[in-house]
Coordinates of C-alpha atoms in Angstrom, one line a residue:
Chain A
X1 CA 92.2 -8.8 58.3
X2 CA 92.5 -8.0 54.5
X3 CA 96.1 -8.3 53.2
X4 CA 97.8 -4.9 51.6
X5 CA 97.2 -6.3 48.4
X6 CA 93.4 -7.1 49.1
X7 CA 93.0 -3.7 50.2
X8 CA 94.0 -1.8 46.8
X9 CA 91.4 -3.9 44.8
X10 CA 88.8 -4.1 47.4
X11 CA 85.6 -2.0 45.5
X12 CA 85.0 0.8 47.5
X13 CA 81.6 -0.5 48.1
X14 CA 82.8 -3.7 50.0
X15 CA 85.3 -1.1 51.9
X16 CA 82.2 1.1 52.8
X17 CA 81.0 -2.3 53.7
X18 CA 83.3 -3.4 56.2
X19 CA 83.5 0.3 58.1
X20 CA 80.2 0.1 58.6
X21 CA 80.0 -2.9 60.2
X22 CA 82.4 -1.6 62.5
X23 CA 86.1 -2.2 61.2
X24 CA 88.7 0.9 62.2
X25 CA 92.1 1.5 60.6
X26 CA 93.7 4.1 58.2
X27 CA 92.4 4.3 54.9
X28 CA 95.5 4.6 52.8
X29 CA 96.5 1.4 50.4
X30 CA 92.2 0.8 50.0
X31 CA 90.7 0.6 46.6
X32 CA 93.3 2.2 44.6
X33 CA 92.1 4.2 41.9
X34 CA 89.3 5.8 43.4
X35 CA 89.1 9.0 45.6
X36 CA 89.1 9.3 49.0
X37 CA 87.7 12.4 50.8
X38 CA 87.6 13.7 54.2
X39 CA 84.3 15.0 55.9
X40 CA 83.1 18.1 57.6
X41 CA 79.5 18.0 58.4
X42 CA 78.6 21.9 59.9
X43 CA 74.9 23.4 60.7
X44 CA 72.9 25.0 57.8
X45 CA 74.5 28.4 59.7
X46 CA 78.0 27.9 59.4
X47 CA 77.6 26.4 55.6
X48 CA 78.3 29.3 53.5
X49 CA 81.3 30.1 55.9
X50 CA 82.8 26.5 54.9
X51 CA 82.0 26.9 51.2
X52 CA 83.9 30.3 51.3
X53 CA 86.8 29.1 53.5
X54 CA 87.2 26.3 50.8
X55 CA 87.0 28.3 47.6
X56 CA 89.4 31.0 49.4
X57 CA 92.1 27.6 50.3
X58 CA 91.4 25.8 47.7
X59 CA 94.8 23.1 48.2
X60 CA 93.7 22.5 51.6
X61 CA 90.1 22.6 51.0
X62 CA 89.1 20.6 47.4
X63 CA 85.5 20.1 47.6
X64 CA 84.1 17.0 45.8
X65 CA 80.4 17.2 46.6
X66 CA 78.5 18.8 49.2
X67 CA 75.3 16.6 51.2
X68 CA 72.8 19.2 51.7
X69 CA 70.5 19.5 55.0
X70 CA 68.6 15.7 55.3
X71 CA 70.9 14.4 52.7
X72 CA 72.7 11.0 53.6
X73 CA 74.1 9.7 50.5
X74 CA 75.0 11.0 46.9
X75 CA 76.7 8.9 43.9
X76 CA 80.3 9.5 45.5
X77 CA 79.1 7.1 48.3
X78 CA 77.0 4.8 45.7
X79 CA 73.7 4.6 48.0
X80 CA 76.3 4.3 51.4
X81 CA 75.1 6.4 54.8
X82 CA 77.4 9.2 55.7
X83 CA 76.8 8.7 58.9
X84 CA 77.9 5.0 59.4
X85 CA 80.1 4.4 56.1
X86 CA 83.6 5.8 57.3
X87 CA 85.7 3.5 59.3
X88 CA 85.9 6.6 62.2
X89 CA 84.9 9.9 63.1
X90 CA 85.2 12.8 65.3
X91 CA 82.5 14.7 66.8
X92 CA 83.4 18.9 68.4
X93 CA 81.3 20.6 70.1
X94 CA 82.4 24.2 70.7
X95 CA 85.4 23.6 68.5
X96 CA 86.6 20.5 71.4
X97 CA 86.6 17.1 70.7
X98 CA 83.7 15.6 72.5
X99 CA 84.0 11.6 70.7
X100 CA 85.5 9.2 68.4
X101 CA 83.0 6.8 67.2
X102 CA 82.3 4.2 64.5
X103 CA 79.2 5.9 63.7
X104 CA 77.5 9.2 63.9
X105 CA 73.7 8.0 63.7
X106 CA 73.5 9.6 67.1
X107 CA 74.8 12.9 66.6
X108 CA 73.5 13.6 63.4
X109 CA 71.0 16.6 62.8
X110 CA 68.6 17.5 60.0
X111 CA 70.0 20.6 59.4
X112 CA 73.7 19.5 59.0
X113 CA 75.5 20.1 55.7
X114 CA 78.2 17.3 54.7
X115 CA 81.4 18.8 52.6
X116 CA 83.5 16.2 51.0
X117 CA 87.0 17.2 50.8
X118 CA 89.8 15.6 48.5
X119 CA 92.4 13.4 50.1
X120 CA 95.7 12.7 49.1
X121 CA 95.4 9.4 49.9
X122 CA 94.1 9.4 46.2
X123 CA 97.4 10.0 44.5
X124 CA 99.1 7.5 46.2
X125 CA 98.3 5.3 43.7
X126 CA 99.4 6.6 41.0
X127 CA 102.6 7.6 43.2
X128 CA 102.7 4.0 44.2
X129 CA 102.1 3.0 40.2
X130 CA 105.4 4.8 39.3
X131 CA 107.7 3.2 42.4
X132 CA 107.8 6.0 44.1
X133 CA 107.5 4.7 48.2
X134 CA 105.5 5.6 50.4
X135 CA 106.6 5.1 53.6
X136 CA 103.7 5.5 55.9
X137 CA 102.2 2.2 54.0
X138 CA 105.5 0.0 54.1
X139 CA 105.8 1.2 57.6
X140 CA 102.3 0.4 58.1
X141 CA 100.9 3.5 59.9
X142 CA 99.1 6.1 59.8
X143 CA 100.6 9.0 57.6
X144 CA 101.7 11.9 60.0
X145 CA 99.8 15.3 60.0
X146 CA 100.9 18.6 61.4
X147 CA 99.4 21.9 61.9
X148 CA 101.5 24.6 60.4
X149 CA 102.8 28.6 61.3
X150 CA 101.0 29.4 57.8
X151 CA 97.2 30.8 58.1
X152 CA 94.7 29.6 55.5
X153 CA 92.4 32.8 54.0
X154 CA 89.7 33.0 56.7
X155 CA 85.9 33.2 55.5
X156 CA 83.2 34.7 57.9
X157 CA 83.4 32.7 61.2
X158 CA 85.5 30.0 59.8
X159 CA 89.8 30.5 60.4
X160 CA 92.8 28.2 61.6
X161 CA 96.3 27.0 60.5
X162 CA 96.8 24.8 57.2
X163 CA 97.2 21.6 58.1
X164 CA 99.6 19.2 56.1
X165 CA 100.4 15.8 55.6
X166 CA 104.1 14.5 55.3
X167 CA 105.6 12.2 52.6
X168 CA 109.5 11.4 52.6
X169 CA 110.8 11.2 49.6
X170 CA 114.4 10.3 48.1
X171 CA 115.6 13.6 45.9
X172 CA 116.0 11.7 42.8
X173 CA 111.7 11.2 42.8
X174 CA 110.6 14.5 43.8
X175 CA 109.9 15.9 40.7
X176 CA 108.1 13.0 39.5
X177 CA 105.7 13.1 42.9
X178 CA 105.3 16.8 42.2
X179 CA 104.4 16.0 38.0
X180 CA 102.2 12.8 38.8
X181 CA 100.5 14.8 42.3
X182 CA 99.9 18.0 40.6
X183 CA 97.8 16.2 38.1
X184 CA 95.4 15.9 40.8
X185 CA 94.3 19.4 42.0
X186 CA 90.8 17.9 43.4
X187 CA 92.5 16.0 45.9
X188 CA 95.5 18.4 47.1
X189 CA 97.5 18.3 43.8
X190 CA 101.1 19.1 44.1
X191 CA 103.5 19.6 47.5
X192 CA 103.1 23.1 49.1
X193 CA 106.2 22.5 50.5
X194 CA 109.7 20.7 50.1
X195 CA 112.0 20.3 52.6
X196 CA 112.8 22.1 55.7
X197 CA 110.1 21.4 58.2
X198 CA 111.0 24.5 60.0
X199 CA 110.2 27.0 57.5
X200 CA 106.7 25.5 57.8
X201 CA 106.5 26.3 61.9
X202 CA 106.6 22.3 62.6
X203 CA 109.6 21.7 65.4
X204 CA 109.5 18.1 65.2
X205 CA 108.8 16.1 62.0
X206 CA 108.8 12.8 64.9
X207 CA 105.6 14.7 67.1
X208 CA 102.9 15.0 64.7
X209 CA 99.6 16.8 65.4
X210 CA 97.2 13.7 63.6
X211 CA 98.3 10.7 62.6
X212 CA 101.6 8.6 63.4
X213 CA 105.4 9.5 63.1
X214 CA 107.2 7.9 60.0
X215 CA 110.8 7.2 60.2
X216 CA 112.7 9.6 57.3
X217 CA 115.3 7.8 55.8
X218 CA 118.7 9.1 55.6
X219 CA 119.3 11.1 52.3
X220 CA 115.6 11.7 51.5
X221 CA 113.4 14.8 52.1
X222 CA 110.2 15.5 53.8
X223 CA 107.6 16.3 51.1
X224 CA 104.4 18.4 52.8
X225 CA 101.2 18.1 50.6
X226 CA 97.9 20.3 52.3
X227 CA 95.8 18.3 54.3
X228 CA 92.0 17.7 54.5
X229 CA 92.1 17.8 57.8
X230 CA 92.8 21.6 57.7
X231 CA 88.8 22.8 58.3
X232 CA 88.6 20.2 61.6
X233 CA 91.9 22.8 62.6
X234 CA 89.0 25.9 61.7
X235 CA 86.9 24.3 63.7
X236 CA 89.0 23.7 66.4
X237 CA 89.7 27.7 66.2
X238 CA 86.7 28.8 65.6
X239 CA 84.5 26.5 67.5
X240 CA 81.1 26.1 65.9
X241 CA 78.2 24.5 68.0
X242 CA 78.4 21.3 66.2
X243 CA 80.8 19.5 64.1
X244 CA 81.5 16.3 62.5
X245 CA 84.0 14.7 60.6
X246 CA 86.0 11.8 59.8
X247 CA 89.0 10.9 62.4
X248 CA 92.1 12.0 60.3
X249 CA 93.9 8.9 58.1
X250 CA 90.2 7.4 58.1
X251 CA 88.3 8.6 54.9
X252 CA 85.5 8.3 53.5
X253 CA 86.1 5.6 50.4
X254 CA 84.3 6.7 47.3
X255 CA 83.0 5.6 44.1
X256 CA 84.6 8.3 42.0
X257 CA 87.5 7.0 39.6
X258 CA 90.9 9.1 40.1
X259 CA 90.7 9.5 36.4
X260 CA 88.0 11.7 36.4
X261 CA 89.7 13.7 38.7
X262 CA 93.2 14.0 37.1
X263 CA 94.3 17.0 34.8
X264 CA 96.2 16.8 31.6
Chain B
X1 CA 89.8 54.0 20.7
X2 CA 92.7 51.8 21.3
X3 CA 94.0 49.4 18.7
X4 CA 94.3 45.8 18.7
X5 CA 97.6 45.7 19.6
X6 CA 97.3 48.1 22.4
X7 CA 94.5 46.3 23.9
X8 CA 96.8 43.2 24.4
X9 CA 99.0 45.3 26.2
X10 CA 97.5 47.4 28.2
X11 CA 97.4 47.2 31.7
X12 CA 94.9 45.8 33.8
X13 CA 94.0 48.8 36.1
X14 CA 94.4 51.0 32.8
X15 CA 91.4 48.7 31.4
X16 CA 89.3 49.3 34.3
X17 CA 90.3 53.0 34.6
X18 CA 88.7 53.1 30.8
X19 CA 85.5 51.1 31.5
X20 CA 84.9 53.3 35.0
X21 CA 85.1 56.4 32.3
X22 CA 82.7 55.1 30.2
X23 CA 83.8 53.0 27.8
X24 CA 81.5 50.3 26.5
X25 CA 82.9 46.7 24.3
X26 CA 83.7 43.6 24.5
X27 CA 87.1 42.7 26.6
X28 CA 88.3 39.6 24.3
X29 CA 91.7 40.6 23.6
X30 CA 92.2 43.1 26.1
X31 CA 95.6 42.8 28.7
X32 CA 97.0 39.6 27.6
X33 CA 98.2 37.4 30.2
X34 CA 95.8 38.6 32.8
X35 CA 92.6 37.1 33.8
X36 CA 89.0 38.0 33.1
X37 CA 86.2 37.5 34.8
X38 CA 82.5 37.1 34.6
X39 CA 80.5 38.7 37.8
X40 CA 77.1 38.1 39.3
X41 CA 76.4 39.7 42.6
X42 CA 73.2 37.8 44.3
X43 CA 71.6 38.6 48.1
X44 CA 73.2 37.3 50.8
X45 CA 70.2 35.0 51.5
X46 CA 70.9 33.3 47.7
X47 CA 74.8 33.2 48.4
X48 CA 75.6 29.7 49.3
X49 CA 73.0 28.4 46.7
X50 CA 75.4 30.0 44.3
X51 CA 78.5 29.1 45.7
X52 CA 76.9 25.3 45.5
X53 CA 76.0 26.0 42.3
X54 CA 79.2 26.5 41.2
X55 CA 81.2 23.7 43.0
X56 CA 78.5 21.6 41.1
X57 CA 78.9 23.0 37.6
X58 CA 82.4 23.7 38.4
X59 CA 82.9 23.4 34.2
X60 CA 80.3 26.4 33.9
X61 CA 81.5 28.6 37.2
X62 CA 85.1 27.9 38.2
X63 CA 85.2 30.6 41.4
X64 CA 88.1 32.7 41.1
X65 CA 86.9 34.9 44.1
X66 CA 83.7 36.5 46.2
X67 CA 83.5 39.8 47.1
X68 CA 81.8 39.1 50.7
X69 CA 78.4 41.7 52.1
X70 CA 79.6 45.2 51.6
X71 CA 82.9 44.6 49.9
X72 CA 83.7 46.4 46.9
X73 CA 87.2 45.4 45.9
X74 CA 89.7 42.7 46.4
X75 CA 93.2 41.5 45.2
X76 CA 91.6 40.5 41.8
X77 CA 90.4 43.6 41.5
X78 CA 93.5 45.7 42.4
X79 CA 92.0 48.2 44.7
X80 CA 89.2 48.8 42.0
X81 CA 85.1 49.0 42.5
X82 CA 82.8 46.1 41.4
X83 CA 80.2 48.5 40.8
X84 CA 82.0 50.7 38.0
X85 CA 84.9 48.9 36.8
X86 CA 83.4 46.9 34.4
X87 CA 82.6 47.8 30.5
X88 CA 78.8 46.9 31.0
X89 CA 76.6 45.4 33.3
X90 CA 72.8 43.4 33.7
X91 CA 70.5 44.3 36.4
X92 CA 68.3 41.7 36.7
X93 CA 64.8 41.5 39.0
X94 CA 62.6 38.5 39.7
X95 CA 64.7 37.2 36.6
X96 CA 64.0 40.1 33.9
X97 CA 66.6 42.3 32.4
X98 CA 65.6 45.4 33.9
X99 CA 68.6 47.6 33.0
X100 CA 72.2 47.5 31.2
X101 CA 73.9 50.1 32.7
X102 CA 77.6 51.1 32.2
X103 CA 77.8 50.9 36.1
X104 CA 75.8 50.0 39.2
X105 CA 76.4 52.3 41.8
X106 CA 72.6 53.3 42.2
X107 CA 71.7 49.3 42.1
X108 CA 74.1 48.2 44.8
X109 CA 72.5 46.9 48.2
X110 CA 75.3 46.4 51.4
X111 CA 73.5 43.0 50.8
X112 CA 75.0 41.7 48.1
X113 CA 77.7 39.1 47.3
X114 CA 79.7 39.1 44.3
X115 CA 80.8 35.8 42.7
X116 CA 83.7 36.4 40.1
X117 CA 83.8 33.6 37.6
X118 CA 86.9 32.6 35.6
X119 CA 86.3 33.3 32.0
X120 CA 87.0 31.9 28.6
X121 CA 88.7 35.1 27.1
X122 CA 91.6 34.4 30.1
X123 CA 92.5 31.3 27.4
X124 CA 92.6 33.4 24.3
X125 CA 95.8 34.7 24.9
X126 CA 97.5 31.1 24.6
X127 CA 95.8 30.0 21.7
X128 CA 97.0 33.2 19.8
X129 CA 100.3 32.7 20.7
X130 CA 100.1 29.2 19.8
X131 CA 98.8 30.8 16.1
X132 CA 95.4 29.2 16.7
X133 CA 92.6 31.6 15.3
X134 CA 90.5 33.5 17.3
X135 CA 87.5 34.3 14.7
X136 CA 85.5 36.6 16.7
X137 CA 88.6 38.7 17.2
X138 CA 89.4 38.6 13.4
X139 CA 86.0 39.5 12.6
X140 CA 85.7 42.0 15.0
X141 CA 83.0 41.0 17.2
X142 CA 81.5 39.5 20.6
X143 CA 82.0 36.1 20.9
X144 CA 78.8 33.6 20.2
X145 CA 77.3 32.1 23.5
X146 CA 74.4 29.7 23.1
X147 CA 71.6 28.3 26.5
X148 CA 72.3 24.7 25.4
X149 CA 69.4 21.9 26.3
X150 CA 72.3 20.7 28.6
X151 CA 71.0 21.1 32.4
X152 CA 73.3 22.3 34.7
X153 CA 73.4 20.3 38.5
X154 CA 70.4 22.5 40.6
X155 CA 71.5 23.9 44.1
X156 CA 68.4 24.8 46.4
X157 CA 66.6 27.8 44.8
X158 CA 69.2 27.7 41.3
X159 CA 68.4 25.9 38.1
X160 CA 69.0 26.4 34.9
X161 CA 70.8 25.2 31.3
X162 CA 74.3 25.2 30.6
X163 CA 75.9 28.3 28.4
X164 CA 78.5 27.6 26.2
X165 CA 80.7 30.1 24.0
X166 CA 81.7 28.5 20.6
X167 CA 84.6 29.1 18.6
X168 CA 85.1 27.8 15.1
X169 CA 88.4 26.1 14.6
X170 CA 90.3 24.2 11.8
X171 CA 90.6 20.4 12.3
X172 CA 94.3 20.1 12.7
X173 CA 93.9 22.8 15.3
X174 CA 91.5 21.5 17.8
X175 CA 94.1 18.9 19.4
X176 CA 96.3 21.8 20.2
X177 CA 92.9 23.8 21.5
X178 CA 92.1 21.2 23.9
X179 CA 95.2 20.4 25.4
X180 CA 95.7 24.8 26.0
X181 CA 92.7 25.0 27.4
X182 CA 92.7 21.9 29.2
X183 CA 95.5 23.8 31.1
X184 CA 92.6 26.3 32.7
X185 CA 90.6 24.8 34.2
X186 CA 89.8 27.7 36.5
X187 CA 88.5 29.6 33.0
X188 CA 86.6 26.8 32.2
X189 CA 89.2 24.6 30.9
X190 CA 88.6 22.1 27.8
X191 CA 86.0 22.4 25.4
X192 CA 82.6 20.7 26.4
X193 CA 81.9 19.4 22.8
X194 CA 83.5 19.7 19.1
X195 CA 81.3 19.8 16.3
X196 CA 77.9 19.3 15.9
X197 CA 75.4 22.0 17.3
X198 CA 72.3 20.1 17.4
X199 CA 73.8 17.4 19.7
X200 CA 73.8 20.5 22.5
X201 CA 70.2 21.7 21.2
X202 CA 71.9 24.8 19.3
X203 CA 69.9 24.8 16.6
X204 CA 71.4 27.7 14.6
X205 CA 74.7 28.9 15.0
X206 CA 74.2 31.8 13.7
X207 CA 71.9 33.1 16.1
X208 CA 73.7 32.8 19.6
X209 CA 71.6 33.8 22.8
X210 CA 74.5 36.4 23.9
X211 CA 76.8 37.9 22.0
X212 CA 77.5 38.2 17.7
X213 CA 77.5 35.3 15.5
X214 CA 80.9 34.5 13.7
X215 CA 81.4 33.0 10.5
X216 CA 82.4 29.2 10.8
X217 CA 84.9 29.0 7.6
X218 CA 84.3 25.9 5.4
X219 CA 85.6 22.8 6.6
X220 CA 86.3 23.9 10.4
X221 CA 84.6 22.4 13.1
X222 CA 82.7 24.8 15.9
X223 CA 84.2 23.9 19.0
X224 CA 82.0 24.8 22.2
X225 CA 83.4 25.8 26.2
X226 CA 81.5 26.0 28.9
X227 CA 80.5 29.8 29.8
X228 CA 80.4 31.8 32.7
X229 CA 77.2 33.3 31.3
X230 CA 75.3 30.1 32.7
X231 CA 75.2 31.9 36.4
X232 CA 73.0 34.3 34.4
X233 CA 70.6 31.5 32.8
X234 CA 70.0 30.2 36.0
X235 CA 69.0 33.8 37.3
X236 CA 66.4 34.3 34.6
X237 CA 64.8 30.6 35.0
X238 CA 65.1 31.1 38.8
X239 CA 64.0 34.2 39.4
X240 CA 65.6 35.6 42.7
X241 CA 64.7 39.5 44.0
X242 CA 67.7 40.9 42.9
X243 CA 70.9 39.6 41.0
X244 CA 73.4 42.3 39.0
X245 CA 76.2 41.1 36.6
X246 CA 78.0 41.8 33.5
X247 CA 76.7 42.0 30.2
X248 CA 78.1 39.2 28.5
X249 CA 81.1 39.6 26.7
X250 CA 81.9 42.7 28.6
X251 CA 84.1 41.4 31.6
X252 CA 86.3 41.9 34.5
X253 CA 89.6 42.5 34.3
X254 CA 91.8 40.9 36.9
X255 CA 95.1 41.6 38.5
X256 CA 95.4 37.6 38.3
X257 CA 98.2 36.8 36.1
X258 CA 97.1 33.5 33.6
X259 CA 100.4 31.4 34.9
X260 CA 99.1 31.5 38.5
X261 CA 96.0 29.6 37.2
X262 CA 97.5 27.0 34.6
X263 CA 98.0 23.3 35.7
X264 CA 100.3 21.2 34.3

């Protein structure tokens, strides 16, 4: 097992390396400063659906590249297999969830189009960088997701909830996570919401949807950024035939530097 | 014919009420503060091409909304019509300019969907306020757009060269210009490239592809943006059916207020 340490300057190559030889765990703390992305692989029919529902919700929904039909790599995974490179993923049928496995050789179809989504597991870096904490590492979990009251814009057969992921902060570094994240629009950029969980539709900040529960110190406030794992929550609405994506917390690694993805 | 004063103040939907009366010209300067937008409306069967198009080239065709099959209007649009509300239009088949027509009401198929892409003119505003010179304004005239030898990422049946608008600045200007602009990136954000023409193929400025040529003034540098004119490029080299748009220069004008698309 790689040390913390180890994991932010492991090259996300040798990551991609290691989940495809089977390895599973969360993805945050790996190969900081280059993007992470979640996936959301859909049939040729349901493409220009997804596309839409991402332009429409574009904080939940950043799209870094698109794989099209019979396309299993692209520079953001440097020659790596989308079906086999991520350490785990999640296969739906009819909008349930049907497996969890290391790889998706087996399910993969032809005429499946891959969207990479921005993660926010990307600006923890720079977060990270400034000494702001981030408690889901230190407490080493997974960081907690929820589904929310608030509907994303739906897009032809494609609509659900938007889906968030939860950072605690102490007051006094809010508005430096909210300057350093919104510098970062490809992978989320900055909190949708700060504060009172309720206002949000989530009852219990401990119970979360994906992911694990962080403890929120006393004093500090929860800090919601949009979540990639928003179109699996379409999916799970909408129910295509067939869909694939990464389990939440386990992204795909990639070789894109956060700096060509931050904003002035 | 209103003057250049009034034209940074009027209205939106007071715009659009002109150009569905008739009016033909250029929009730069028109309803400061509020965003303008290049169109091209493309068959359903070409739609996600496009919309890959774009998420590829997002310098060239930062989506600011699609008008889905049979919708004529949308928030942008404040309750307006695609088809009339703009100054001039293109009708374009199997790639050739067939028609430039002050509206499209006879062209329009249920078919079609309309991509609105953020323009460069959205930006102006800022840089006037910030005393940066707008030449094309001062002179009077549509702003110069140039094809560039610069290829733009292919999405299934779309290729074609990047378009880029250029506007001649003085040196001690062009920081300021970048970091503005930079600020947009949903109107095509920072320039693509300051100074030298022939490094982009433009081999003489003074006879753009689109548009009027502007005088550069001794000793300033022409400073080039990417240019929502490029969906059009890719139209003529690709040659689909059908594909309607506005002339260039002669855009959209939104309901979307700048602030809601400027990043930190």
């Amino acid at each position: 097992m790689t040390t913390g340490e180890n994991l932010a300057t492991l090259l996300p190559s040798a990551a991609r390396s290691q989940f495809r030889a089977g390895l599973r765990r969360p993805t945050s703390g790996y190969s900081a400063g280059y993007a992470q992305a979640n996936l959301l692989a859909l049939p040729r029919e349901q493409a220009f659906d997804m596309l839409l529902f991402a332009q429409r919700n574009p904080k939940s929904c950043p799209v870094l590249g698109v794989l099209e039909p019979g396309q299993l790599s692209s520079t953001l995974l440097g020659g790596g297999d989308i079906r086999t490179d991520i350490a785990a993923y999640r296969v739906y049928r009819d909008g349930e969830l049907v497996d969890e496995p290391s790889d998706v050789v087996e399910y993969w179809r032809d005429d499946l189009v891959a969207f990479l989504i921005g993660c926010s597991f990307t600006f923890e870096a720079p977060l990270v960088e400034a000494g702001i904490p981030i408690q889901h590492q230190l407490q080493g979990v997974n960081v907690p997701m929820y589904r929310t009251a608030v509907r994303c814009e739906s897009a032809g057969s494609l609509s659900g909830p938007m889906v968030v992921s939860m950072r605690p902060l102490p007051p006094e570094r809010i508005s430096d996570a909210v300057r350093i994240t919104s510098r970062y629009p490809g992978v989320h950029g900055a909190p949708v919401h700060i504060g009172d969980p309720r206002q949000l539709g989530i009852s219990d900040l401990q119970a979360p949807d994906f992911g694990d529960a962080v403890e929120v110190p006393a004093g500090w406030l929860p800090v919601f950024w949009a979540c990639g794992v928003t179109p699996q929550a379409a999916v799970m609405e909408s129910r295509p035939e067939l869909a694939i994506s990464h389990a939440p917390g386990h992204m795909l690694i990639t070789d894109l530097p956060n700096a060509s993805l931050q904003v002035p």
